[in-house]
Amino acid sequence: MEQARGQWGSSVGFILAAAGSAIGLGNIWRFPYVTGENGGAAFLILYLLCVILICLPYLFAELVLGRHSHKNPVGAIEAIRGKGSPWVWAGALGVITGVGILSYYAVIAGWTVGFIFKDFIAPHLDFAGFTGNPLVSIPLFALFIVLTVGVVLGGVESGIERTAKVLMPVLLVLMLLVIIRGLTLPGAKAGLEFYLKPDFSQVTSKTVLTALGQAFFSLSLGMGAMITYGSYLPKTANLRTSGAFVAFFDTLIAVMAGFMIFPAVFAMGARPDAGPSLVFVVLPQVFASMPMGHLVSMVFFILLTIAALTSTVSLLEVVVAYFVDERLWSRKKSAWTVGVVTFVVGLPSALSAGASGSLTHMTFLGKEGFLGIMDYLWGNISLALGALLLSIFVGWVWGVKQAGEELKLGSTITDSGVRLWGIFIRYIAPVVIFIVLLDVFGVFD
Ligand code: PHE
């Protein structure tokens, strides 16, 4: 069984694949605009606290759950509680969320592909003109789904691992270049201040939820991606070290994305709270002011496309692993079926960036536009809910003792280390997430 499901080649392979899942549009597109909308530095601090206090302990919970059972999120819970257990729904929520996130994420990833060529084919079009044209956005969306299906079909290991190994360092260097360019623009200092000088007066509990949701999203947590990726790990793998590396790299790239965007935003006289278009509007302006800007822009969007692809692959992989493990479908049938369903579910998102007025301007829970609403429902609330259920499951139902035994395999965690982790996973994570969710649903209003 294990043989047929496949395994990562090495710890480095796993770290790269999991970091590939974590590092994506969430870091470079979503983190800067969400930070920009939520006050800058104060949000950054909340975000870092969420990563360290909630997400890191929770990441270990997903990894142990996956490696314990060598199964998808539904199968992992069934392996512990049996088939009829209501806890299985916590896993099912993750699988459904995979389709939900992928449906709009691939739309944005499609824009990224378009921006590789935009300077050459449609240099005069602005962001809205580009995304508002369904003849552009829908084929690009379809293309991205097909690319994702293609990678998942071929098996993730060698192709993705090898690509990530080369391209992640290139992304890092390129980001550094853009950061330096941005910092040396006149007027950049105001951006640094916005990003680094906290003003807590604007922080509400909604800000905390947004920070927490962003941290879950960025680390691919709350929907079982790390359960699934953990399920391809051998018992000898050191979950603590590998998990810590993944969280570190992901956070590093997000923090760097802020340094890339905010100085440039302020230098260009733009506003940091422009929303989802922030990266697509401001970065091209910065590139235009650089020597060989067209080339740099092209390379940048190629790398962003690859970062997005390693994330969409992990989203699809969760759903495919469910159909392969639980429904005994072939990988091929699973990947294509889920791909087509996701495309249909994502069409309104693709049309909601200008093409359809009603989808573009609809509002729900204070978010505007169908895509934005999907992002809030799946990429924020659903991940927080999933993480709440799964942390209670691991901490209380499965139990810190059993989970701790699995965590200790392959690493040198002491009993007191496990106990400390138990406190986080039983008390701190669920309580914080629960309070934050209550607030979203207006209980404290
Ligand atoms: N972490 C990915 C990103 O930052 C998105 C993602 C979320 C991937 C949830 C898988 C699961 O872009």
CSV table of C-alpha atoms and ligand atoms in Angstrom, one decimal:
chain,number,residue,atom,x,y,z
A,1,MET,CA,0.0,0.0,0.0
A,2,GLU,CA,2.7,2.5,1.1
A,3,GLN,CA,4.7,1.5,-2.0
A,4,ALA,CA,1.8,2.3,-4.3
A,5,ARG,CA,1.1,5.7,-2.7
A,6,GLY,CA,4.7,6.8,-3.1
A,7,GLN,CA,7.1,8.5,-0.7
A,8,TRP,CA,9.4,11.5,-0.8
A,9,GLY,CA,12.9,10.7,-1.9
A,10,SER,CA,14.6,12.5,1.0
A,11,SER,CA,14.0,15.0,3.8
A,12,VAL,CA,15.3,17.7,1.5
A,13,GLY,CA,12.8,16.6,-1.1
A,14,PHE,CA,10.0,16.8,1.4
A,15,ILE,CA,11.0,20.2,2.7
A,16,LEU,CA,11.2,21.5,-0.8
A,17,ALA,CA,7.8,20.1,-1.8
A,18,ALA,CA,6.1,21.3,1.4
A,19,ALA,CA,7.8,24.7,1.2
A,20,GLY,CA,6.7,24.7,-2.5
A,21,SER,CA,3.1,24.2,-1.3
A,22,ALA,CA,3.5,26.9,1.4
A,23,ILE,CA,5.3,29.5,-0.7
A,24,GLY,CA,3.0,30.8,-3.4
A,25,LEU,CA,0.6,33.6,-4.2
A,26,GLY,CA,-0.2,33.7,-0.5
A,27,ASN,CA,3.2,35.1,0.2
A,28,ILE,CA,3.7,37.4,-2.7
A,29,TRP,CA,0.2,38.5,-3.7
A,30,ARG,CA,-2.0,38.0,-0.6
A,31,PHE,CA,0.3,38.8,2.3
A,32,PRO,CA,1.3,42.3,1.0
A,33,TYR,CA,-2.2,43.4,0.1
A,34,VAL,CA,-3.7,42.0,3.3
A,35,THR,CA,-1.0,43.7,5.3
A,36,GLY,CA,-1.6,46.9,3.4
A,37,GLU,CA,-5.3,46.8,4.2
A,38,ASN,CA,-4.8,46.1,7.8
A,39,GLY,CA,-2.5,48.8,8.9
A,40,GLY,CA,1.0,47.5,8.1
A,41,ALA,CA,3.5,47.0,10.9
A,42,ALA,CA,0.9,46.1,13.6
A,43,PHE,CA,-0.5,43.5,11.3
A,44,LEU,CA,3.0,42.1,10.6
A,45,ILE,CA,3.6,41.6,14.3
A,46,LEU,CA,0.2,39.9,14.8
A,47,TYR,CA,1.0,37.7,11.8
A,48,LEU,CA,4.4,36.6,13.2
A,49,LEU,CA,2.8,35.9,16.6
A,50,CYS,CA,0.2,33.7,14.9
A,51,VAL,CA,2.9,31.8,13.0
A,52,ILE,CA,4.9,31.1,16.1
A,53,LEU,CA,2.3,30.5,18.7
A,54,ILE,CA,-0.5,28.8,16.7
A,55,CYS,CA,0.6,27.7,13.3
A,56,LEU,CA,3.9,26.0,14.1
A,57,PRO,CA,2.5,23.7,16.8
A,58,TYR,CA,-0.5,23.1,14.6
A,59,LEU,CA,1.7,22.3,11.6
A,60,PHE,CA,3.3,19.4,13.6
A,61,ALA,CA,-0.3,18.1,14.4
A,62,GLU,CA,-1.1,17.9,10.7
A,63,LEU,CA,2.3,16.2,9.9
A,64,VAL,CA,1.9,13.6,12.6
A,65,LEU,CA,-1.6,12.8,11.6
A,66,GLY,CA,-0.5,12.2,8.0
A,67,ARG,CA,2.6,10.2,8.7
A,68,HIS,CA,0.8,8.1,11.3
A,69,SER,CA,-1.8,6.8,8.9
A,70,HIS,CA,-0.1,7.3,5.5
A,71,LYS,CA,-3.5,8.6,4.3
A,72,ASN,CA,-5.4,11.6,3.0
A,73,PRO,CA,-7.2,13.8,5.6
A,74,VAL,CA,-10.4,11.7,5.6
A,75,GLY,CA,-8.5,8.4,5.7
A,76,ALA,CA,-6.1,9.7,8.4
A,77,ILE,CA,-9.0,10.3,10.8
A,78,GLU,CA,-10.8,7.0,9.9
A,79,ALA,CA,-7.5,5.2,10.7
A,80,ILE,CA,-7.8,6.5,14.2
A,81,ARG,CA,-11.5,6.7,14.9
A,82,GLY,CA,-13.1,4.2,12.5
A,83,LYS,CA,-15.3,4.8,9.5
A,84,GLY,CA,-18.5,6.1,11.1
A,85,SER,CA,-16.9,8.7,13.3
A,86,PRO,CA,-18.3,12.2,12.9
A,87,TRP,CA,-14.7,13.5,13.1
A,88,VAL,CA,-14.3,12.3,9.6
A,89,TRP,CA,-16.2,15.4,8.6
A,90,ALA,CA,-13.2,17.5,9.8
A,91,GLY,CA,-11.2,15.7,7.1
A,92,ALA,CA,-13.9,16.0,4.5
A,93,LEU,CA,-14.1,19.8,5.2
A,94,GLY,CA,-10.4,19.9,4.2
A,95,VAL,CA,-11.0,18.1,1.0
A,96,ILE,CA,-13.9,20.4,0.0
A,97,THR,CA,-11.8,23.4,1.0
A,98,GLY,CA,-9.2,22.2,-1.4
A,99,VAL,CA,-11.6,22.6,-4.3
A,100,GLY,CA,-12.8,25.9,-2.9
A,101,ILE,CA,-9.4,27.4,-2.7
A,102,LEU,CA,-8.1,26.0,-5.9
A,103,SER,CA,-11.2,27.4,-7.8
A,104,TYR,CA,-10.2,31.0,-7.3
A,105,TYR,CA,-6.4,30.5,-6.7
A,106,ALA,CA,-6.0,29.2,-10.2
A,107,VAL,CA,-7.8,32.3,-11.6
A,108,ILE,CA,-5.2,34.5,-10.0
A,109,ALA,CA,-2.4,32.2,-11.1
A,110,GLY,CA,-3.8,32.5,-14.6
A,111,TRP,CA,-3.4,36.3,-14.4
A,112,THR,CA,0.2,35.7,-13.3
A,113,VAL,CA,0.8,33.7,-16.5
A,114,GLY,CA,-0.7,36.5,-18.5
A,115,PHE,CA,1.5,39.0,-16.9
A,116,ILE,CA,4.6,37.2,-18.2
A,117,PHE,CA,3.6,38.2,-21.7
A,118,LYS,CA,1.5,41.3,-21.0
A,119,ASP,CA,4.4,43.8,-21.7
A,120,PHE,CA,4.7,42.3,-25.2
A,121,ILE,CA,1.1,41.6,-26.2
A,122,ALA,CA,-0.9,44.2,-24.4
A,123,PRO,CA,1.4,46.9,-22.9
A,124,HIS,CA,-1.3,49.6,-22.7
A,125,LEU,CA,-3.8,47.5,-20.9
A,126,ASP,CA,-4.1,48.2,-17.1
A,127,PHE,CA,-4.8,45.5,-14.6
A,128,ALA,CA,-8.6,45.9,-14.7
A,129,GLY,CA,-8.6,45.9,-18.5
A,130,PHE,CA,-6.6,42.7,-18.5
A,131,THR,CA,-8.5,40.7,-15.8
A,132,GLY,CA,-11.8,42.1,-17.0
A,133,ASN,CA,-11.5,40.5,-20.4
A,134,PRO,CA,-13.1,37.0,-20.1
A,135,LEU,CA,-11.4,36.0,-23.4
A,136,VAL,CA,-8.1,36.4,-21.6
A,137,SER,CA,-8.9,35.4,-18.1
A,138,ILE,CA,-10.9,32.2,-18.7
A,139,PRO,CA,-8.4,30.5,-21.1
A,140,LEU,CA,-5.6,31.4,-18.7
A,141,PHE,CA,-7.5,30.0,-15.8
A,142,ALA,CA,-8.2,26.8,-17.8
A,143,LEU,CA,-4.5,26.6,-18.8
A,144,PHE,CA,-3.5,26.8,-15.1
A,145,ILE,CA,-5.9,24.0,-14.1
A,146,VAL,CA,-4.5,21.8,-17.0
A,147,LEU,CA,-0.9,22.5,-15.9
A,148,THR,CA,-1.8,21.6,-12.3
A,149,VAL,CA,-3.6,18.4,-13.4
A,150,GLY,CA,-0.6,17.6,-15.6
A,151,VAL,CA,1.9,17.8,-12.7
A,152,VAL,CA,-0.4,15.8,-10.3
A,153,LEU,CA,-0.8,13.1,-13.0
A,154,GLY,CA,2.9,12.7,-13.4
A,155,GLY,CA,3.5,12.3,-9.6
A,156,VAL,CA,4.8,15.2,-7.6
A,157,GLU,CA,8.2,13.9,-6.5
A,158,SER,CA,10.9,14.2,-9.1
A,159,GLY,CA,9.6,16.9,-11.3
A,160,ILE,CA,8.4,19.3,-8.6
A,161,GLU,CA,11.2,18.6,-6.2
A,162,ARG,CA,13.9,19.2,-8.8
A,163,THR,CA,12.3,22.3,-10.2
A,164,ALA,CA,11.8,23.8,-6.8
A,165,LYS,CA,15.5,23.2,-5.9
A,166,VAL,CA,16.7,25.3,-8.7
A,167,LEU,CA,14.0,27.9,-8.9
A,168,MET,CA,13.4,28.8,-5.2
A,169,PRO,CA,16.9,30.3,-4.9
A,170,VAL,CA,16.4,32.2,-8.1
A,171,LEU,CA,13.1,33.6,-6.7
A,172,LEU,CA,15.0,34.7,-3.6
A,173,VAL,CA,17.7,36.5,-5.6
A,174,LEU,CA,15.2,38.2,-7.8
A,175,MET,CA,13.2,39.3,-4.9
A,176,LEU,CA,16.3,40.8,-3.3
A,177,LEU,CA,17.0,42.7,-6.5
A,178,VAL,CA,13.5,44.1,-6.6
A,179,ILE,CA,13.7,45.0,-2.9
A,180,ILE,CA,16.9,47.0,-3.5
A,181,ARG,CA,15.4,48.8,-6.4
A,182,GLY,CA,12.3,49.7,-4.4
A,183,LEU,CA,14.3,50.8,-1.4
A,184,THR,CA,16.4,53.2,-3.5
A,185,LEU,CA,13.4,54.9,-5.1
A,186,PRO,CA,12.8,58.4,-3.7
A,187,GLY,CA,10.0,58.4,-1.2
A,188,ALA,CA,10.6,54.7,-0.2
A,189,LYS,CA,11.1,55.6,3.5
A,190,ALA,CA,7.4,56.2,4.1
A,191,GLY,CA,6.8,52.6,3.0
A,192,LEU,CA,9.3,51.2,5.4
A,193,GLU,CA,7.7,53.2,8.2
A,194,PHE,CA,4.3,51.8,7.3
A,195,TYR,CA,5.7,48.3,7.3
A,196,LEU,CA,7.8,48.5,10.5
A,197,LYS,CA,6.4,51.2,12.8
A,198,PRO,CA,3.3,49.6,14.5
A,199,ASP,CA,0.1,51.6,15.2
A,200,PHE,CA,-2.1,49.3,17.2
A,201,SER,CA,-5.0,51.8,17.4
A,202,GLN,CA,-6.6,50.3,14.3
A,203,VAL,CA,-6.3,46.7,15.4
A,204,THR,CA,-9.6,45.0,16.1
A,205,SER,CA,-10.4,41.3,16.6
A,206,LYS,CA,-11.2,41.1,12.9
A,207,THR,CA,-7.6,42.1,12.3
A,208,VAL,CA,-6.5,39.2,14.5
A,209,LEU,CA,-8.7,36.8,12.5
A,210,THR,CA,-7.3,38.1,9.3
A,211,ALA,CA,-3.7,37.6,10.5
A,212,LEU,CA,-4.5,34.1,11.7
A,213,GLY,CA,-6.3,33.2,8.5
A,214,GLN,CA,-3.4,34.6,6.5
A,215,ALA,CA,-0.9,32.6,8.5
A,216,PHE,CA,-2.9,29.4,8.0
A,217,PHE,CA,-3.3,30.1,4.3
A,218,SER,CA,0.3,30.9,3.8
A,219,LEU,CA,1.5,27.8,5.5
A,220,SER,CA,-1.0,25.7,3.7
A,221,LEU,CA,-2.7,24.8,7.0
A,222,GLY,CA,-6.2,24.0,8.0
A,223,MET,CA,-7.3,21.8,5.1
A,224,GLY,CA,-5.0,18.8,5.3
A,225,ALA,CA,-2.4,19.7,2.7
A,226,MET,CA,0.3,19.0,5.3
A,227,ILE,CA,-1.6,15.8,6.4
A,228,THR,CA,-1.4,14.6,2.8
A,229,TYR,CA,2.3,15.7,2.3
A,230,GLY,CA,3.1,14.2,5.7
A,231,SER,CA,1.5,11.0,4.6
A,232,TYR,CA,4.3,10.5,2.0
A,233,LEU,CA,7.0,10.7,4.7
A,234,PRO,CA,8.8,7.7,6.1
A,235,LYS,CA,8.8,6.9,9.8
A,236,THR,CA,12.5,7.9,9.9
A,237,ALA,CA,11.8,11.5,8.9
A,238,ASN,CA,12.4,14.2,11.5
A,239,LEU,CA,9.1,16.1,11.6
A,240,ARG,CA,10.2,18.7,14.0
A,241,THR,CA,13.2,19.9,12.0
A,242,SER,CA,11.5,19.6,8.6
A,243,GLY,CA,8.4,21.4,9.8
A,244,ALA,CA,10.4,24.2,11.3
A,245,PHE,CA,12.3,24.7,8.0
A,246,VAL,CA,9.1,24.9,6.0
A,247,ALA,CA,7.6,27.5,8.4
A,248,PHE,CA,10.8,29.5,8.4
A,249,PHE,CA,11.2,29.6,4.6
A,250,ASP,CA,7.5,30.5,4.1
A,251,THR,CA,7.7,33.3,6.6
A,252,LEU,CA,10.9,34.6,5.2
A,253,ILE,CA,9.4,34.9,1.7
A,254,ALA,CA,6.3,36.7,3.1
A,255,VAL,CA,8.3,39.2,5.1
A,256,MET,CA,10.5,39.8,2.0
A,257,ALA,CA,7.4,40.4,-0.1
A,258,GLY,CA,6.4,43.2,2.2
A,259,PHE,CA,9.9,44.8,1.8
A,260,MET,CA,9.4,44.4,-2.0
A,261,ILE,CA,6.1,46.1,-2.1
A,262,PHE,CA,5.6,48.8,0.5
A,263,PRO,CA,8.6,51.0,-0.2
A,264,ALA,CA,7.7,50.9,-3.9
A,265,VAL,CA,4.0,51.6,-3.2
A,266,PHE,CA,4.8,54.7,-1.3
A,267,ALA,CA,7.5,55.8,-3.7
A,268,MET,CA,5.0,55.5,-6.5
A,269,GLY,CA,2.5,57.5,-4.6
A,270,ALA,CA,0.1,54.6,-4.6
A,271,ARG,CA,-2.1,53.5,-1.6
A,272,PRO,CA,-1.2,50.4,0.4
A,273,ASP,CA,-4.9,49.4,0.8
A,274,ALA,CA,-5.6,48.9,-2.9
A,275,GLY,CA,-6.6,45.3,-2.3
A,276,PRO,CA,-6.0,42.3,-4.5
A,277,SER,CA,-4.7,44.3,-7.4
A,278,LEU,CA,-1.8,45.7,-5.3
A,279,VAL,CA,1.0,43.5,-6.6
A,280,PHE,CA,-0.2,43.4,-10.2
A,281,VAL,CA,-0.4,47.2,-10.4
A,282,VAL,CA,2.6,48.4,-8.3
A,283,LEU,CA,5.3,45.9,-9.3
A,284,PRO,CA,4.9,46.6,-13.0
A,285,GLN,CA,5.4,50.3,-12.3
A,286,VAL,CA,8.6,49.5,-10.4
A,287,PHE,CA,9.8,47.2,-13.2
A,288,ALA,CA,9.2,50.0,-15.7
A,289,SER,CA,11.6,52.2,-13.8
A,290,MET,CA,14.4,49.6,-13.9
A,291,PRO,CA,17.0,48.9,-16.5
A,292,MET,CA,15.9,45.9,-18.5
A,293,GLY,CA,12.6,46.2,-16.8
A,294,HIS,CA,10.7,44.1,-19.4
A,295,LEU,CA,13.0,41.2,-18.9
A,296,VAL,CA,13.0,41.4,-15.1
A,297,SER,CA,9.2,41.6,-15.2
A,298,MET,CA,9.0,38.5,-17.3
A,299,VAL,CA,11.3,36.5,-15.1
A,300,PHE,CA,9.5,37.7,-12.0
A,301,PHE,CA,6.1,36.6,-13.3
A,302,ILE,CA,7.5,33.3,-14.5
A,303,LEU,CA,8.8,32.6,-11.0
A,304,LEU,CA,5.6,33.6,-9.4
A,305,THR,CA,3.8,31.3,-11.8
A,306,ILE,CA,6.0,28.4,-10.6
A,307,ALA,CA,5.5,29.3,-7.0
A,308,ALA,CA,1.8,29.3,-7.6
A,309,LEU,CA,2.0,26.0,-9.4
A,310,THR,CA,3.7,24.1,-6.6
A,311,SER,CA,0.8,25.4,-4.4
A,312,THR,CA,-2.0,24.5,-6.7
A,313,VAL,CA,-0.5,21.1,-7.1
A,314,SER,CA,-0.7,20.6,-3.3
A,315,LEU,CA,-4.3,21.8,-3.3
A,316,LEU,CA,-5.3,19.3,-6.0
A,317,GLU,CA,-3.2,16.5,-4.4
A,318,VAL,CA,-5.3,16.6,-1.2
A,319,VAL,CA,-8.5,16.0,-3.2
A,320,VAL,CA,-6.9,13.4,-5.5
A,321,ALA,CA,-5.4,11.5,-2.5
A,322,TYR,CA,-8.9,11.3,-1.1
A,323,PHE,CA,-10.3,9.8,-4.3
A,324,VAL,CA,-7.3,7.5,-4.7
A,325,ASP,CA,-7.2,6.2,-1.1
A,326,GLU,CA,-10.9,6.2,-0.2
A,327,ARG,CA,-12.8,5.7,-3.5
A,328,LEU,CA,-10.1,3.7,-5.2
A,329,TRP,CA,-10.2,5.8,-8.3
A,330,SER,CA,-7.2,6.0,-10.5
A,331,ARG,CA,-4.9,9.0,-10.1
A,332,LYS,CA,-5.8,9.9,-13.7
A,333,LYS,CA,-9.6,9.8,-13.3
A,334,SER,CA,-9.3,11.7,-9.9
A,335,ALA,CA,-7.1,14.4,-11.2
A,336,TRP,CA,-9.1,15.1,-14.4
A,337,THR,CA,-12.5,14.9,-12.6
A,338,VAL,CA,-11.5,17.2,-9.8
A,339,GLY,CA,-9.8,19.6,-12.4
A,340,VAL,CA,-13.0,19.9,-14.4
A,341,VAL,CA,-15.2,20.4,-11.4
A,342,THR,CA,-12.9,23.0,-10.0
A,343,PHE,CA,-12.9,24.8,-13.4
A,344,VAL,CA,-16.7,25.1,-13.3
A,345,VAL,CA,-16.8,26.2,-9.7
A,346,GLY,CA,-14.1,28.8,-10.5
A,347,LEU,CA,-15.9,30.4,-13.5
A,348,PRO,CA,-17.7,33.0,-11.4
A,349,SER,CA,-14.4,34.0,-9.8
A,350,ALA,CA,-12.8,34.3,-13.2
A,351,LEU,CA,-15.7,36.6,-14.3
A,352,SER,CA,-15.6,38.7,-11.1
A,353,ALA,CA,-12.6,40.8,-11.9
A,354,GLY,CA,-14.4,43.1,-14.2
A,355,ALA,CA,-16.1,40.9,-16.8
A,356,SER,CA,-19.4,40.7,-15.0
A,357,GLY,CA,-20.5,43.8,-13.2
A,358,SER,CA,-22.8,42.0,-10.7
A,359,LEU,CA,-20.1,39.4,-9.8
A,360,THR,CA,-17.5,42.1,-9.5
A,361,HIS,CA,-19.5,44.3,-7.2
A,362,MET,CA,-21.5,41.8,-5.1
A,363,THR,CA,-20.8,42.0,-1.4
A,364,PHE,CA,-21.0,39.5,1.5
A,365,LEU,CA,-19.5,39.7,5.0
A,366,GLY,CA,-18.0,43.0,4.1
A,367,LYS,CA,-16.0,41.6,1.1
A,368,GLU,CA,-16.5,42.8,-2.4
A,369,GLY,CA,-16.5,40.7,-5.5
A,370,PHE,CA,-17.1,37.0,-5.9
A,371,LEU,CA,-13.4,36.1,-5.9
A,372,GLY,CA,-12.8,38.1,-2.7
A,373,ILE,CA,-15.8,36.5,-1.0
A,374,MET,CA,-14.5,33.0,-2.0
A,375,ASP,CA,-11.1,33.9,-0.7
A,376,TYR,CA,-12.7,35.0,2.6
A,377,LEU,CA,-14.9,31.9,3.0
A,378,TRP,CA,-12.5,29.2,2.0
A,379,GLY,CA,-9.1,30.8,2.4
A,380,ASN,CA,-9.9,32.3,5.8
A,381,ILE,CA,-13.0,31.1,7.7
A,382,SER,CA,-12.8,27.5,6.4
A,383,LEU,CA,-9.1,27.1,7.2
A,384,ALA,CA,-9.6,28.5,10.7
A,385,LEU,CA,-12.6,26.2,11.3
A,386,GLY,CA,-10.6,23.2,9.9
A,387,ALA,CA,-7.6,24.0,12.1
A,388,LEU,CA,-9.9,24.3,15.1
A,389,LEU,CA,-11.5,20.9,14.5
A,390,LEU,CA,-8.2,19.2,13.7
A,391,SER,CA,-6.3,20.6,16.7
A,392,ILE,CA,-9.1,19.4,19.0
A,393,PHE,CA,-9.0,16.1,17.2
A,394,VAL,CA,-5.3,15.6,17.7
A,395,GLY,CA,-5.0,17.2,21.2
A,396,TRP,CA,-8.1,15.6,22.8
A,397,VAL,CA,-9.6,12.8,20.7
A,398,TRP,CA,-6.5,11.1,19.4
A,399,GLY,CA,-4.5,12.4,22.4
A,400,VAL,CA,-1.2,14.1,23.0
A,401,LYS,CA,0.3,10.8,24.2
A,402,GLN,CA,-0.3,8.9,21.0
A,403,ALA,CA,0.4,11.9,18.8
A,404,GLY,CA,3.5,12.6,20.7
A,405,GLU,CA,4.8,9.1,20.2
A,406,GLU,CA,4.5,9.6,16.4
A,407,LEU,CA,6.1,13.1,16.7
A,408,LYS,CA,9.1,11.6,18.5
A,409,LEU,CA,9.8,9.0,15.8
A,410,GLY,CA,12.8,10.2,13.8
A,411,SER,CA,13.5,13.2,16.0
A,412,THR,CA,15.0,13.9,19.4
A,413,ILE,CA,12.1,15.5,21.1
A,414,THR,CA,12.1,15.0,24.8
A,415,ASP,CA,9.0,14.2,26.9
A,416,SER,CA,8.9,17.8,28.2
A,417,GLY,CA,9.0,19.0,24.6
A,418,VAL,CA,6.0,16.8,23.8
A,419,ARG,CA,4.2,18.1,26.9
A,420,LEU,CA,4.8,21.7,25.9
A,421,TRP,CA,3.5,21.0,22.4
A,422,GLY,CA,0.5,19.3,24.0
A,423,ILE,CA,-0.3,22.5,25.9
A,424,PHE,CA,-0.3,24.5,22.6
A,425,ILE,CA,-2.3,22.0,20.7
A,426,ARG,CA,-4.9,21.3,23.4
A,427,TYR,CA,-5.4,24.7,24.9
A,428,ILE,CA,-3.8,27.6,23.1
A,429,ALA,CA,-4.5,26.9,19.5
A,430,PRO,CA,-8.2,25.8,19.9
A,431,VAL,CA,-9.1,28.5,22.3
A,432,VAL,CA,-7.6,31.3,20.3
A,433,ILE,CA,-9.1,30.1,17.1
A,434,PHE,CA,-12.5,29.6,18.7
A,435,ILE,CA,-12.6,33.1,20.2
A,436,VAL,CA,-11.6,34.6,16.9
A,437,LEU,CA,-14.3,32.6,15.0
A,438,LEU,CA,-17.0,33.6,17.5
A,439,ASP,CA,-16.1,37.2,16.8
A,440,VAL,CA,-16.4,36.7,13.0
A,441,PHE,CA,-19.9,35.5,13.5
A,442,GLY,CA,-20.7,38.5,15.5
A,443,VAL,CA,-21.1,36.9,18.9
A,444,PHE,CA,-19.4,39.8,20.7
A,445,ASP,CA,-21.1,42.6,18.8
B,1,PHE,N1,0.1,28.2,0.9
B,1,PHE,C1,-0.2,28.6,-0.4
B,1,PHE,C2,0.2,30.0,-0.7
B,1,PHE,O1,0.7,30.6,0.2
B,1,PHE,C3,-1.7,28.4,-0.6
B,1,PHE,C4,-2.3,27.1,-0.1
B,1,PHE,C5,-3.2,27.1,0.9
B,1,PHE,C6,-1.9,25.9,-0.6
B,1,PHE,C7,-3.8,26.0,1.4
B,1,PHE,C8,-2.4,24.7,-0.1
B,1,PHE,C9,-3.3,24.8,0.9
B,1,PHE,O2,0.1,30.5,-1.8
